[in-house]
Each structure stands twice: as structure tokens, then as C-alpha cells.
Short mmCIF file of C-alpha atoms in Angstrom, two decimals:
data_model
loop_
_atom_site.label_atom_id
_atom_site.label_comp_id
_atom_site.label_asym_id
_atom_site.label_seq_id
_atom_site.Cartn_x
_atom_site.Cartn_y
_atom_site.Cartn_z
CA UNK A 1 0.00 0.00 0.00
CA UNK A 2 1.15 3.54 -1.09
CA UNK A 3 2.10 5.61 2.29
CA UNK A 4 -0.28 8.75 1.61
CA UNK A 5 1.09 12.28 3.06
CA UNK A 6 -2.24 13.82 3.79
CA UNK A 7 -2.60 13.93 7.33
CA UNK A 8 -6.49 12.75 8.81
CA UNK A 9 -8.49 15.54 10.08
CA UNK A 10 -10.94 13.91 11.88
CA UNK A 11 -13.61 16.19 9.59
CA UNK A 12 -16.26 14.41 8.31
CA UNK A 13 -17.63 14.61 4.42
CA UNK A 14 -20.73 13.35 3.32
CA UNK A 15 -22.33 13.84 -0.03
CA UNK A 16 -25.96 13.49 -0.92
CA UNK A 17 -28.43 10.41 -0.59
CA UNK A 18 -29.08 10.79 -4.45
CA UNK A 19 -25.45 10.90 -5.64
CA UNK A 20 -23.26 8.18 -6.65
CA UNK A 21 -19.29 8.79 -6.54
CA UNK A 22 -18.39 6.77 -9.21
CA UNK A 23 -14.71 5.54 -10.65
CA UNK A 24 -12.75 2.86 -13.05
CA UNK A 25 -10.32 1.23 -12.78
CA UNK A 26 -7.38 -1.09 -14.89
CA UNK A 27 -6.53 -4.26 -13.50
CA UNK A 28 -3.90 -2.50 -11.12
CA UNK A 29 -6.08 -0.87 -9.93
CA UNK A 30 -5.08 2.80 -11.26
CA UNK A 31 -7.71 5.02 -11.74
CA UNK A 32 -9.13 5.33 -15.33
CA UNK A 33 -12.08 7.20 -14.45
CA UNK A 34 -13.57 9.52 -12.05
CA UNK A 35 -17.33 11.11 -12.10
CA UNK A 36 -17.61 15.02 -11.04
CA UNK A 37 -19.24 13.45 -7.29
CA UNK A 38 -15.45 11.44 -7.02
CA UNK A 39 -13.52 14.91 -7.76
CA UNK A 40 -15.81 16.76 -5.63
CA UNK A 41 -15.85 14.50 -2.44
CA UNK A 42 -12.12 13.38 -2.32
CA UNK A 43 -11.30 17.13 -2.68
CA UNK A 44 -8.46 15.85 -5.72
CA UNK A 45 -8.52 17.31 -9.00
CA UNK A 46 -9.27 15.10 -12.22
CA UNK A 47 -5.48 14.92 -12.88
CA UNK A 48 -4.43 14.77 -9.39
CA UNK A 49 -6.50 10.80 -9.42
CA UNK A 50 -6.40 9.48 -12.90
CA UNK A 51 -3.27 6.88 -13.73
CA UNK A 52 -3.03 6.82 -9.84
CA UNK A 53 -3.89 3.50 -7.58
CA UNK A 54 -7.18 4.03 -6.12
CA UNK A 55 -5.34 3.54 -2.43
CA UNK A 56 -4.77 7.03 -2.66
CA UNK A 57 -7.80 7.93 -1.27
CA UNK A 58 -7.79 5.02 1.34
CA UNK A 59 -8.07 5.72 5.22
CA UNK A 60 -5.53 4.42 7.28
CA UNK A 61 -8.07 3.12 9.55
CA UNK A 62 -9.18 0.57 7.33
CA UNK A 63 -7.98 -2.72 7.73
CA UNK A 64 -6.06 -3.83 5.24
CA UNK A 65 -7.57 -7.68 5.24
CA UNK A 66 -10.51 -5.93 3.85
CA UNK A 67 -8.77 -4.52 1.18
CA UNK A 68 -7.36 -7.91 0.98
CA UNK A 69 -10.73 -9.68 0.58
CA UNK A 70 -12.08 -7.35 -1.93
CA UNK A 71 -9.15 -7.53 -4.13
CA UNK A 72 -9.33 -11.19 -3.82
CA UNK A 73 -13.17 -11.09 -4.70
CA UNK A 74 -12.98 -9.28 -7.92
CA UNK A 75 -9.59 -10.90 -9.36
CA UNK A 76 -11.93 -13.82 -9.50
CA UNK A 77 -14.61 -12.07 -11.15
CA UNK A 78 -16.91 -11.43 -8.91
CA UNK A 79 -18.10 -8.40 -7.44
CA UNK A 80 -18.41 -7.51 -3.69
CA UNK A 81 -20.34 -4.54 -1.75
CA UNK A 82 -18.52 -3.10 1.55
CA UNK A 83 -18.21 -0.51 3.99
CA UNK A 84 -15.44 1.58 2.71
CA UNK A 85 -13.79 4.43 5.25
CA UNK A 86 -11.80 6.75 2.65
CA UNK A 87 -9.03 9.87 3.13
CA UNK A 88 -10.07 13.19 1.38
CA UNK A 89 -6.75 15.15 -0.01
CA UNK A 90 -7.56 17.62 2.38
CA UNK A 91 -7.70 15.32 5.15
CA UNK A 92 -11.84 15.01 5.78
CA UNK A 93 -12.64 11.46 5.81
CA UNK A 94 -15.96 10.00 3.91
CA UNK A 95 -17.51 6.86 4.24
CA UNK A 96 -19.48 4.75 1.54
CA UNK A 97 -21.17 1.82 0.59
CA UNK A 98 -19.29 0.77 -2.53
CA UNK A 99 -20.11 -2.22 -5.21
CA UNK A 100 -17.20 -2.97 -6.79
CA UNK A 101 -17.46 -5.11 -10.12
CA UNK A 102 -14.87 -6.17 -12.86
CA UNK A 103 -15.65 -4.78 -16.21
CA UNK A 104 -16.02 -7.79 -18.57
CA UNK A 105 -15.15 -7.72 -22.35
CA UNK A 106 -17.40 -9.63 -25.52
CA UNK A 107 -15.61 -13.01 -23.95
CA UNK A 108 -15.93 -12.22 -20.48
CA UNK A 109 -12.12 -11.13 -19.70
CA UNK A 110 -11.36 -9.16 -17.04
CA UNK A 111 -10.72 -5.45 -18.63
CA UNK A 112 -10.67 -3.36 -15.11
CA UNK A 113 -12.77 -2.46 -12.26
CA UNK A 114 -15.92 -0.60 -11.79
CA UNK A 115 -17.28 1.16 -8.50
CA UNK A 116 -20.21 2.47 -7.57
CA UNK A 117 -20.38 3.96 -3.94
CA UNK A 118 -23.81 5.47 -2.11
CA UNK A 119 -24.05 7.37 1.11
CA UNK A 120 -24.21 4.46 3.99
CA UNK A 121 -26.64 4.61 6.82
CA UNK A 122 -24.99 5.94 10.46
CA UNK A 123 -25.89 2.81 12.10
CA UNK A 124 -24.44 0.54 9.75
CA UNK A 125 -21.27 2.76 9.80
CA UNK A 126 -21.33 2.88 13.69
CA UNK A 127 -21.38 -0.84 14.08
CA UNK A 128 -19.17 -1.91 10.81
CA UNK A 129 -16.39 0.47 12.66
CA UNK A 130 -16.52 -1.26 15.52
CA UNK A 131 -15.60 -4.74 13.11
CA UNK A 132 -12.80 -2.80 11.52
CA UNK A 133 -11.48 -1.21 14.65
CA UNK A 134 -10.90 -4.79 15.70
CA UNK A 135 -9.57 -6.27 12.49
CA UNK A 136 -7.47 -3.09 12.45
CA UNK A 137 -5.98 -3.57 16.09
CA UNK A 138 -5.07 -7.39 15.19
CA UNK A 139 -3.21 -6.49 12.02
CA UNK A 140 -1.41 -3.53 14.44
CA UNK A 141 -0.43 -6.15 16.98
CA UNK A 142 0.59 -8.30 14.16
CA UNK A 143 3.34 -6.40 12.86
CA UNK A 144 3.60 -5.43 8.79
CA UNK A 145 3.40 -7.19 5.75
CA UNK A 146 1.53 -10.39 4.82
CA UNK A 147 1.37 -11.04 8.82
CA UNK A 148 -1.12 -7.96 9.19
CA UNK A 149 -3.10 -8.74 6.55
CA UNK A 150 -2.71 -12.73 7.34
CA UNK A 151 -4.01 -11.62 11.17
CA UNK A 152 -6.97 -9.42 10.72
CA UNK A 153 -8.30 -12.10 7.60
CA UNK A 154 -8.50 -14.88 10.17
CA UNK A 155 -9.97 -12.62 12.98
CA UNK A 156 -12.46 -11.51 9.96
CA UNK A 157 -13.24 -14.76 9.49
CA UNK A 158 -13.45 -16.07 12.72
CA UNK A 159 -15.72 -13.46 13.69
CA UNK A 160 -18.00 -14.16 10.98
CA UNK A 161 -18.19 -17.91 11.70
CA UNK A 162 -19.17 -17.09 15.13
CA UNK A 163 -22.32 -15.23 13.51
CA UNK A 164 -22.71 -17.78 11.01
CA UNK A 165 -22.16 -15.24 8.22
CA UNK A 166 -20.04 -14.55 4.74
CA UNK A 167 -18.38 -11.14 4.82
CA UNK A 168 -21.32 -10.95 1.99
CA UNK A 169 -24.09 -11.69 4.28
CA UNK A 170 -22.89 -9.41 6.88
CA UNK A 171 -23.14 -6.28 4.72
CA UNK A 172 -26.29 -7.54 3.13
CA UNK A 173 -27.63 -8.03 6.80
CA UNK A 174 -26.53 -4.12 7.69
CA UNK A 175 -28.28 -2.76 4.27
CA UNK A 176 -31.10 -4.24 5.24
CA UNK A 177 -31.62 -3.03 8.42
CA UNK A 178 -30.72 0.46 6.80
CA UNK A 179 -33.60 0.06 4.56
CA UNK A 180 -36.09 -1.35 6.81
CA UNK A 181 -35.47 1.82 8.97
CA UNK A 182 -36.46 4.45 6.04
#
């Protein structure tokens, strides 16, 4: 993971229920693509984000083992909805509740990445933070590297077995309260 040098501000960003912050990516996951909501919210200009990895925007409070997961997800062509904390260049932070996809050509090969990210519901932020907090502590205690990620994967997963849930199903389950409370 690229070290970023904007320093968190603890300021929250949020933008509006009906806008999507949308972005592409190529298989490296540099940034092809960024809608007007992207620019807007991540306080980066156009050419400030495109040809650079989409980390640049990520929070150092997220875990990496989710990072891990998703990248793992859509390598194998599937696509995977999360609970994404991310770093504004001017140091805000913005959360969102992203569906990331691969793009497919005619035969169905990989091409890049697309996302898609909403504004998430406050309780479903308030209680997947406490998840990450954890996950993120592990992968502290854990040291760097592949142990970090290696640490807060298996407490991921052995947190989820305990609720008898797929990463998947846990999102799914906080989206669903969301709606049911509109």
C-alpha cells in the first residue's frame, strides 16, 4: 500500500443520498475514471487521481484484510459490496457503501474495475467500525506485511463464523436493516 502524506483531520464529508461517486479502474487498480461526485468529495482534482492507484484515497483506519478480501473477490470475477472508510486530499474522511465489479469484455475477460459507492446509513457505519477497529488492532499487533493482513483475515473470518455469516451476508444483513429503517 502507497504511504499517503495527507494527514487525517478527523472532519467528516458526506455527499448526498441521491449521488453516486463513481470511478474505473485497470486491472492495477489505477484510476481510469472519475465522475464530477469522485472529484468533488475526495477534494483531488481530475489529474491529481487518474493513472493513480485508487489507495490514494484510502483511510488508514481501514484494515487492510478488507482490502485484501475485496481484491481477492474481484480478481476472480466477482463483485463484492462493503463498507469503505476513505481519506479526502484535504484530510476530511468519507464513508461509503461501494459495489465494486470487474468490467467484462465480448468473452468475459477481465478489462478493469468498476465502483459504484452510495451514502451508507450511520448505524451501519457505527457498528461496521466497531468490526474494523478490531480487524485493524489485530493487524497492528501483528506487525507489517503479509502477517497484518494474514491476522486481521483470520480474525475476519473467525468473527463471521461465530455469527454464522459470509463477509457478503454481513453487509447484506446491515443494508437491510438500513432500509427497513427508512
Amino acid at each position: 500500500m502507497a504511504k499517503t502524506s495527507v494527514l487525517a483531520t478527523g472532519v467528516e464529508r458526506s455527499f448526498d443520498l441521491d449521488e453516486v461517486i463513481v470511478s474505473k479502474t485497470d486491472l492495477q487498480g489505477r484510476l481510469t475514471y472519475v465522475n464530477d461526485v469522485f472529484i468533488r468529495v475526495s477534494a483531488y482534482s481530475e489529474s491529481e487521481l487518474i493513472g493513480k492507484p485508487h489507495n490514494v484515497i484510502r483511510h488508514p483506519e481501514m484494515p487492510r484484510s478488507i482490502f485484501q478480501l475485496l481484491w481477492d473477490t474481484i480478481r476472480h470475477g466477482k463483485e463484492l459490496f462493503a463498507y469503505i472508510n476513505n481519506l479526502a486530499a484535504d484530510g476530511a474522511y468519507y464513508w461509503v457503501f461501494a459495489h465494486i465489479t470487474p468490467s467484462l469484455d465480448t468473452q468475459g475477460n477481465v478489462l478493469g474495475y468498476h465502483s459504484n459507492r452510495r451514502v451508507p446509513d450511520r448505524d451501519a457505519i457505527n457498528e461496521v467500525s466497531q468490526l474494523y477497529s478490531m480487524l485493524l488492532t489485530q493487524e497492528k499487533l501483528a506487525g507489517r506485511g503479509r502477517a497484518s493482513i494474514d491476522a486481521g483475515t483470520d480474525l475476519l473470518q473467525q468473527t463471521l463464523a461465530r455469527q454464522n455469516q459470509t463477509y457478503d451476508e454481513y453487509v447484506w444483513g446491515l443494508a437491510t436493516k438500513s432500509v427497513e429503517r427508512l
